[in-house]
Coordinates of C-alpha atoms and ligand atoms in Angstrom, one line a residue:
M1 CA -0.1 0.1 -0.1
L2 CA 1.6 2.9 -1.3
L3 CA 0.0 6.4 0.0
G4 CA 0.3 10.4 -1.4
T5 CA 3.2 10.5 -2.8
Q6 CA 5.1 7.7 -1.8
R7 CA 6.8 5.6 -4.2
I8 CA 9.5 3.5 -4.2
N9 CA 12.7 4.9 -6.2
S10 CA 15.3 3.8 -8.6
N11 CA 17.8 2.8 -5.1
G12 CA 14.8 0.4 -4.2
H13 CA 14.1 3.2 -1.0
L14 CA 10.8 4.2 0.3
E15 CA 10.2 7.8 -1.2
I16 CA 8.4 10.7 0.5
G17 CA 7.1 13.9 -1.4
G18 CA 10.3 13.6 -3.1
C19 CA 12.7 12.8 -0.3
D20 CA 14.1 9.2 0.1
T21 CA 13.2 8.1 3.7
V22 CA 16.9 6.2 4.2
E23 CA 18.3 9.8 3.5
L24 CA 15.4 11.0 6.3
A25 CA 16.0 8.7 8.7
R26 CA 20.3 9.7 8.5
E27 CA 19.6 13.2 8.3
F28 CA 17.1 13.7 11.1
G29 CA 17.3 10.3 13.3
T30 CA 14.6 7.8 13.8
P31 CA 12.3 7.1 15.1
L32 CA 11.1 10.3 13.2
Y33 CA 7.1 11.4 12.0
V34 CA 7.4 12.7 8.3
V35 CA 4.1 14.5 6.9
D36 CA 3.8 14.6 3.5
E37 CA 2.6 17.8 2.9
E38 CA 1.1 17.5 -0.9
A39 CA -1.4 15.1 0.4
L40 CA -2.2 16.6 3.5
R41 CA -2.9 19.7 1.6
L42 CA -4.8 17.4 -1.1
A43 CA -7.1 16.0 1.8
C44 CA -8.0 19.4 3.2
R45 CA -9.1 20.2 -1.1
T46 CA -10.7 17.5 -1.4
Y47 CA -12.6 17.7 1.7
R48 CA -14.1 21.1 0.9
A49 CA -14.7 20.2 -2.6
A50 CA -16.8 17.6 -1.7
F51 CA -18.9 19.5 0.5
E52 CA -19.1 22.9 -1.7
A53 CA -20.2 21.1 -4.6
R54 CA -23.0 19.6 -2.8
Y55 CA -24.0 22.4 -0.1
P56 CA -22.3 25.6 -0.5
R57 CA -23.0 26.6 3.1
N58 CA -21.2 24.8 4.9
Q59 CA -17.4 25.2 7.0
I60 CA -14.7 23.2 7.5
H61 CA -12.3 22.9 10.6
Y62 CA -9.6 20.7 11.2
A63 CA -9.6 19.0 14.7
G64 CA -6.4 19.7 16.0
K65 CA -6.1 17.0 18.4
A66 CA -5.1 14.4 15.7
F67 CA -2.2 16.5 15.5
L68 CA -0.9 20.0 15.9
C69 CA 1.7 22.1 16.1
T70 CA 2.5 25.7 15.0
A71 CA 3.5 24.7 11.3
M72 CA 0.7 22.5 11.1
A73 CA -1.6 25.4 12.0
R74 CA -0.2 27.5 9.5
I75 CA -1.3 24.9 6.8
V76 CA -4.8 24.4 7.9
E77 CA -5.2 28.4 7.6
G78 CA -3.9 28.5 4.5
E79 CA -6.0 25.8 3.1
G80 CA -8.8 28.2 4.0
L81 CA -9.8 25.5 7.1
G82 CA -10.8 26.9 10.4
L83 CA -9.7 25.2 13.6
D84 CA -11.0 23.0 16.6
V85 CA -9.2 23.0 19.5
A86 CA -10.1 21.2 23.0
S87 CA -7.3 22.7 25.7
A88 CA -5.7 25.8 26.4
G89 CA -2.8 24.3 25.2
E90 CA -4.4 23.7 22.0
L91 CA -5.6 27.3 21.4
Y92 CA -2.8 28.6 22.5
T93 CA -0.7 26.7 19.9
A94 CA -3.3 28.3 17.2
L95 CA -2.6 31.4 18.7
R96 CA 0.8 31.7 18.9
A97 CA 0.7 29.8 14.9
G98 CA -1.3 33.8 14.5
F99 CA -3.9 31.4 13.5
P100 CA -7.3 34.0 12.9
P101 CA -9.5 33.6 16.4
A102 CA -12.5 33.8 14.4
R103 CA -11.8 30.7 12.6
I104 CA -11.4 28.8 16.3
N105 CA -13.9 26.6 18.1
V106 CA -13.3 25.5 21.2
H107 CA -14.5 22.7 22.3
G108 CA -13.9 20.3 25.6
N109 CA -16.3 18.4 28.1
N110 CA -14.5 20.5 31.3
K111 CA -13.0 23.2 30.5
S112 CA -12.0 25.3 32.4
V113 CA -12.6 28.8 33.9
E114 CA -8.7 29.7 33.0
E115 CA -9.4 28.2 29.4
L116 CA -12.8 30.0 29.1
E117 CA -11.2 33.5 29.9
L118 CA -8.1 32.6 27.7
A119 CA -10.8 31.7 24.3
T120 CA -13.0 34.8 25.5
A121 CA -10.4 37.0 25.8
N122 CA -9.4 36.1 22.4
H123 CA -12.5 36.3 20.9
V124 CA -12.8 32.9 19.2
G125 CA -15.5 32.2 16.9
H126 CA -17.4 29.8 18.8
I127 CA -17.1 28.1 22.0
T128 CA -19.0 24.6 22.0
V129 CA -20.2 24.4 25.6
D130 CA -20.7 20.7 27.0
H131 CA -23.1 20.9 30.1
L132 CA -25.6 23.6 32.2
G133 CA -22.6 24.4 34.6
E134 CA -20.3 25.8 31.5
I135 CA -23.1 28.5 30.9
G136 CA -22.8 29.5 34.1
M137 CA -19.1 29.8 33.9
L138 CA -19.0 31.0 30.5
A139 CA -21.7 34.0 31.9
D140 CA -19.3 34.8 34.7
V141 CA -16.1 35.1 32.8
L142 CA -17.9 37.4 30.5
R143 CA -19.5 40.0 33.3
R144 CA -16.0 40.5 34.2
H145 CA -15.7 41.9 30.9
P146 CA -18.7 43.5 30.2
R147 CA -18.2 44.3 26.4
R148 CA -17.2 41.2 25.8
R149 CA -19.6 38.7 23.7
Q150 CA -19.3 35.2 22.1
D151 CA -20.7 32.8 20.1
V152 CA -21.7 29.7 21.5
L153 CA -22.7 26.2 20.1
V154 CA -24.5 23.5 22.1
R155 CA -22.8 20.0 22.2
C156 CA -25.7 17.7 22.1
A157 CA -25.8 13.9 22.7
P158 CA -27.6 12.8 19.9
G159 CA -28.6 8.9 21.1
V160 CA -26.6 6.8 18.2
D161 CA -24.2 4.6 18.9
P162 CA -21.8 4.4 15.6
E163 CA -19.9 1.0 15.0
T164 CA -16.2 1.5 16.2
H165 CA -13.8 1.2 19.1
K166 CA -16.1 1.5 21.9
F167 CA -12.8 4.2 23.1
I168 CA -14.2 6.4 20.2
R169 CA -17.7 6.2 20.5
T170 CA -19.2 9.3 21.9
G171 CA -22.7 9.8 20.3
Q172 CA -24.4 7.2 22.3
A173 CA -26.5 8.6 25.1
D174 CA -24.5 7.0 27.4
T175 CA -21.2 9.6 27.2
K176 CA -19.7 12.2 29.4
F177 CA -19.7 14.7 26.3
G178 CA -22.7 17.0 25.2
L179 CA -26.4 17.0 26.5
N180 CA -28.6 14.7 25.7
I181 CA -31.5 15.4 23.7
S182 CA -34.0 12.7 24.4
D183 CA -34.6 13.6 28.0
G184 CA -35.1 17.1 27.7
S185 CA -31.4 18.4 28.5
A186 CA -30.0 20.2 25.4
L187 CA -33.1 22.1 24.8
H188 CA -33.0 23.1 28.5
A189 CA -29.5 24.2 27.9
V190 CA -30.8 26.3 24.4
A191 CA -33.0 28.3 26.2
E192 CA -30.3 29.4 29.5
V193 CA -27.6 29.9 26.5
L194 CA -30.4 32.5 25.0
R195 CA -31.4 33.7 28.5
Q196 CA -27.4 35.3 28.8
P197 CA -27.0 38.4 27.4
Q198 CA -23.1 38.3 27.0
L199 CA -24.1 35.0 25.2
R200 CA -25.4 34.7 21.4
F201 CA -26.5 31.1 20.2
C202 CA -25.6 29.9 17.0
G203 CA -26.8 26.5 16.8
I204 CA -25.9 22.6 17.6
H205 CA -23.3 20.1 17.8
F206 CA -22.7 17.0 17.9
H207 CA -19.7 14.4 17.1
V208 CA -20.6 10.7 17.3
G209 CA -17.4 8.7 16.9
S210 CA -14.2 8.4 15.3
Q211 CA -12.7 6.1 12.4
L212 CA -15.8 5.2 10.8
T213 CA -16.5 3.4 7.7
D214 CA -20.3 4.5 7.1
A215 CA -22.5 7.4 7.3
D216 CA -25.5 5.6 9.4
S217 CA -24.4 7.3 12.7
H218 CA -23.9 10.6 11.2
T219 CA -27.4 10.2 9.4
G220 CA -29.2 9.2 12.5
A221 CA -27.5 12.0 14.2
I222 CA -28.9 14.5 11.9
E223 CA -31.9 13.7 12.0
A224 CA -32.1 13.8 15.9
A225 CA -30.3 17.2 15.3
A226 CA -32.9 18.4 13.1
E227 CA -35.7 17.5 15.0
L228 CA -34.3 19.3 18.3
M229 CA -33.7 22.3 16.0
A230 CA -37.1 22.3 15.0
T231 CA -37.9 22.1 18.7
I232 CA -35.7 25.1 19.6
S233 CA -37.2 27.0 17.1
S234 CA -41.5 26.2 18.0
E235 CA -40.5 26.3 21.6
L236 CA -38.2 28.6 22.3
G237 CA -38.1 30.8 18.9
A238 CA -34.7 30.6 18.2
S239 CA -32.9 29.5 14.9
C240 CA -30.0 27.4 14.8
E241 CA -27.5 28.8 12.4
V242 CA -25.1 26.3 12.4
L243 CA -25.4 22.0 12.5
N244 CA -21.8 21.4 13.6
I245 CA -21.7 17.3 12.9
G246 CA -18.3 16.9 14.2
G247 CA -15.7 14.5 12.3
G248 CA -15.0 11.0 12.5
L249 CA -14.3 9.7 8.5
G250 CA -11.9 6.7 8.7
V251 CA -8.8 6.5 7.0
R252 CA -7.0 3.5 5.7
Y253 CA -4.8 2.1 7.9
V254 CA -4.2 -1.1 5.9
E255 CA -4.4 -2.7 2.6
G256 CA -7.6 -3.1 1.5
G257 CA -9.2 -2.1 4.7
P258 CA -13.3 -0.8 4.7
V259 CA -12.8 3.2 3.8
L260 CA -15.5 5.5 2.9
S261 CA -15.0 8.1 0.3
M262 CA -15.1 12.0 0.8
G263 CA -17.5 12.2 -2.0
D264 CA -19.8 9.1 -0.5
F265 CA -19.7 10.5 2.8
A266 CA -20.5 14.6 1.4
E267 CA -23.2 12.8 -0.9
T268 CA -25.1 10.9 2.4
V269 CA -24.7 13.3 5.3
V270 CA -26.2 16.2 2.7
A271 CA -28.9 14.1 0.9
A272 CA -29.7 13.5 5.0
L273 CA -29.6 17.2 5.7
K274 CA -31.5 18.6 3.2
A275 CA -34.1 15.7 3.5
C276 CA -34.5 16.8 7.3
V277 CA -34.6 20.7 6.5
A278 CA -37.5 19.8 4.2
R279 CA -39.3 17.4 6.4
Y280 CA -39.1 20.1 9.7
G281 CA -39.4 23.3 7.1
L282 CA -36.0 24.4 8.5
S283 CA -34.0 27.0 7.1
E284 CA -30.4 25.7 6.0
P285 CA -28.0 25.7 8.5
I286 CA -24.6 26.4 7.7
L287 CA -23.2 22.6 7.5
A288 CA -20.3 23.0 10.0
Q289 CA -17.9 20.0 10.1
E290 CA -14.5 18.8 12.3
P291 CA -12.4 16.1 10.7
G292 CA -9.4 15.3 12.2
R293 CA -7.5 11.8 10.9
S294 CA -9.5 12.3 7.5
I295 CA -7.3 15.4 7.0
I296 CA -4.1 14.1 8.2
G297 CA -4.0 10.2 8.9
E298 CA -3.0 8.8 5.4
A299 CA -0.2 12.3 5.0
G300 CA 1.8 11.0 8.1
T301 CA 4.2 8.0 8.2
T302 CA 6.9 7.1 11.2
L303 CA 10.0 5.9 10.2
Y304 CA 12.2 3.8 12.6
T305 CA 15.5 1.8 12.5
I306 CA 15.2 -1.9 13.6
G307 CA 17.7 -3.0 16.2
A308 CA 17.1 -6.2 17.6
V309 CA 15.6 -9.2 15.5
K310 CA 14.8 -12.7 17.3
T311 CA 12.8 -15.9 16.5
V312 CA 11.1 -17.6 18.7
P313 CA 9.3 -20.7 19.1
I314 CA 6.1 -20.7 19.6
E315 CA 2.9 -23.7 20.0
T316 CA 0.7 -22.6 17.3
S317 CA 1.3 -22.9 13.5
P318 CA 4.2 -22.1 12.2
G319 CA 5.9 -23.0 15.0
Q320 CA 7.7 -20.1 15.6
R321 CA 7.4 -16.0 15.3
T322 CA 10.4 -13.8 14.4
Y323 CA 10.2 -10.3 16.4
A324 CA 11.7 -7.1 15.0
A325 CA 12.4 -4.4 17.4
V326 CA 12.2 -0.7 16.5
D327 CA 13.8 1.7 18.4
G328 CA 10.4 3.3 19.5
G329 CA 7.0 1.8 20.2
L330 CA 4.2 2.8 22.7
S331 CA 6.0 6.2 23.5
D332 CA 5.3 7.3 19.5
N333 CA 2.1 5.7 18.8
P334 CA -0.1 4.1 21.1
R335 CA -2.8 3.6 19.2
P336 CA -2.0 -0.2 18.7
Q337 CA -2.6 -0.7 22.9
L338 CA -5.3 1.8 23.4
Y339 CA -7.3 0.5 20.7
D340 CA -6.1 -2.8 18.9
A341 CA -5.3 -0.5 15.6
R342 CA -3.8 -2.1 12.9
Y343 CA -1.0 -0.8 11.0
E344 CA 0.9 -1.5 7.9
A345 CA 4.6 -1.5 7.6
I346 CA 7.0 -1.2 4.4
C347 CA 10.6 -1.8 4.7
A348 CA 11.7 1.6 3.5
S349 CA 15.2 0.5 3.2
R350 CA 15.0 -2.5 0.7
A351 CA 10.8 -1.3 -0.5
A352 CA 11.3 -3.1 -3.7
E353 CA 11.9 -6.4 -2.2
P354 CA 8.7 -8.7 -2.2
H355 CA 6.9 -8.2 1.0
D356 CA 5.8 -12.1 2.1
H357 CA 7.4 -12.6 5.1
C358 CA 5.5 -12.9 8.5
I359 CA 7.4 -10.3 11.5
T360 CA 6.2 -9.0 14.5
I361 CA 6.9 -5.4 15.1
A362 CA 7.8 -5.1 18.5
G363 CA 9.0 -1.3 20.8
K364 CA 11.6 -1.2 22.7
H365 CA 9.5 -0.2 26.0
C366 CA 9.0 -2.2 29.2
E367 CA 5.8 -3.6 27.8
T368 CA 4.9 -6.4 25.3
D369 CA 4.7 -3.3 23.7
V370 CA 3.9 -4.7 19.9
L371 CA 2.7 -2.1 17.0
I372 CA 2.4 -4.8 14.3
W373 CA 1.8 -8.3 14.7
D374 CA 2.5 -10.3 12.0
A375 CA 3.4 -7.7 9.5
K376 CA 3.8 -8.5 5.8
C377 CA 7.3 -7.1 5.2
A378 CA 11.1 -8.2 3.7
M379 CA 12.8 -9.8 5.9
L380 CA 13.9 -7.6 8.4
R381 CA 17.8 -7.4 9.7
T382 CA 19.3 -5.0 12.2
G383 CA 19.7 -1.5 10.5
D384 CA 16.8 -1.5 8.0
I385 CA 14.5 1.5 8.2
L386 CA 11.0 0.8 8.5
A387 CA 8.0 2.7 7.4
V388 CA 4.7 2.4 9.3
Q389 CA 1.9 3.9 7.4
T390 CA -1.0 6.5 8.2
T391 CA 0.7 7.7 11.4
G392 CA -0.4 11.5 10.8
A393 CA -3.1 11.1 13.3
Y394 CA -3.2 10.3 17.2
N395 CA 0.2 9.9 17.0
Y396 CA 2.5 12.2 17.6
A397 CA -0.3 13.8 19.3
M398 CA -0.6 10.8 21.7
A399 CA 3.0 10.3 21.9
S400 CA 4.4 10.2 25.7
N401 CA 7.7 10.2 27.6
Y402 CA 7.0 6.7 29.0
N403 CA 10.3 5.6 30.1
R404 CA 11.5 8.7 29.9
F405 CA 12.2 8.7 26.0
T406 CA 12.7 11.5 24.0
K407 CA 9.7 12.4 21.6
P408 CA 10.5 12.1 18.4
A409 CA 10.8 15.1 15.5
V410 CA 8.2 15.8 12.9
V411 CA 9.5 16.3 9.7
L412 CA 7.5 18.0 7.0
V413 CA 8.5 17.0 2.9
G414 CA 7.3 18.0 -0.3
D415 CA 8.9 18.8 -3.6
G416 CA 12.2 16.9 -2.5
Q417 CA 12.8 19.6 0.5
A418 CA 12.5 18.3 4.0
D419 CA 12.0 20.6 7.1
L420 CA 11.5 20.2 10.6
I421 CA 8.3 21.3 12.3
V422 CA 8.8 20.0 15.5
R423 CA 12.2 19.0 16.5
R424 CA 13.6 15.9 18.6
E425 CA 13.9 16.5 22.4
T426 CA 17.0 16.4 23.8
L427 CA 17.6 14.4 27.5
R428 CA 18.1 17.9 28.4
D429 CA 14.2 18.3 28.2
V430 CA 13.6 14.7 29.5
V431 CA 14.6 16.4 33.2
R432 CA 13.8 20.5 32.0
C433 CA 10.5 20.1 34.7
D434 CA 12.7 18.0 37.4
L435 CA 13.4 19.9 40.9
I436 CA 15.3 18.5 43.7
P437 CA 14.1 20.1 47.0
E438 CA 16.4 21.0 49.4
R439 CA 16.3 18.8 51.5
L440 CA 17.2 16.0 49.2
S441 CA 20.6 18.3 48.3
R442 CA 21.6 18.2 51.9
T443 CA 21.1 14.5 51.8
M444 CA 23.0 14.2 48.8
K445 CA 26.1 16.1 50.5
G446 CA 25.5 13.6 53.3
Ligands
PLP1 C1 -11.9 13.9 18.1 C2 -13.0 14.7 17.6 C3 -12.9 15.3 16.4 C4 -12.3 14.7 15.1 O1 -12.7 13.3 14.9 P1 -11.8 12.5 13.7 O2 -12.5 11.5 13.9 O3 -10.5 12.7 13.7 O4 -12.3 13.4 12.7 C5 -14.4 16.2 16.1 N1 -14.5 17.0 16.8 C6 -14.9 16.7 18.1 C7 -15.9 17.2 19.0 C8 -14.4 15.4 18.6 O5 -13.6 14.8 19.5

């Protein structure tokens, strides 16, 4: 499976964005996250075009939690997308990158007063309120600044249950996210927002889940949301300018894995929305969305260097298993451990060789820490460069310093050029926040 600008060059090496990955590994070290700029920009454009062609009143916000750094914010901005943030850190990153605050939407199921203060002080486009208490908190923050106004969306739980891993299901009624539609909580929250003079109610929001391979949950949620919009209009006399349907479209992790194209997704979603608008006699809302994974997922690849290779006896067929260990693992990609996520790998240093061996790719952490069970790969040897595909989303973003590993660098490649967009952490960074209290220093002197 070759994605984006990936190809095999005349040296038999994997190339991305016109850069030889073996050279990238030599220059920047491994593990290394590589972002294919052309593939990333194409995903932004394809997503936008799919909806613009079918429903011109639309807004696409990139969900920053999938992968965010200041350069990423710049690219997203350049592609004309808005940005979703879900923490002070994500908001600060966007602001530091010079991202226009009016195109930022602030999320979170437990926003702090400080986060609400930072968001309103910077006049972000929308805050999506997630619970009743937050409406009061937000009103309190704004009362301290009488001239501030804030546009808000109300996040609702539409009560649909998508088919995806249970850790990334968020649209069902039994969820920590949003306000239930069926028990009247969402309607009640809208009424509360309407009562606050410094808040402007702009519409409703839902997000049903992630890595979805059909649009059934979206269409189900659109039906529930449209009914809520009709009730908001008839009972509260308010209209919803925006309907935000979250993100969730899945990507290709493995060859032949199920995927839904952006065009087919747009077709189904827009048809459902138009049908609901007609059925309830609503005026056409702005259709807002927040794709994360489908924008950055396939544009990312992680390069590792193969270290230890060992074959062990196993009881099941074929009687032995070969482990090849990489110089990273759980700390740069926790998804296999978290979600049983599957990945595909290419031997980047011998990419032209047949990938017909069965090799288990292990990490180097003090855990079982397997990245890929039974990968189809060329026979791996110590020193080979291994490329794991589709690591753009929720990899760097979820990276940790477990075992006091340094977080890898991120390099942006395109047209044969490679630029660091996040530098590799150093051993100095590992102890940057550590402090030794005076009494321990005394003990040391002993
Ligand atoms: C995670 C999340 C998204 C993005 O989801 P993807 O599956 O990456 O597209 C969008 N909106 C909200 C509120 C989210 O929590």
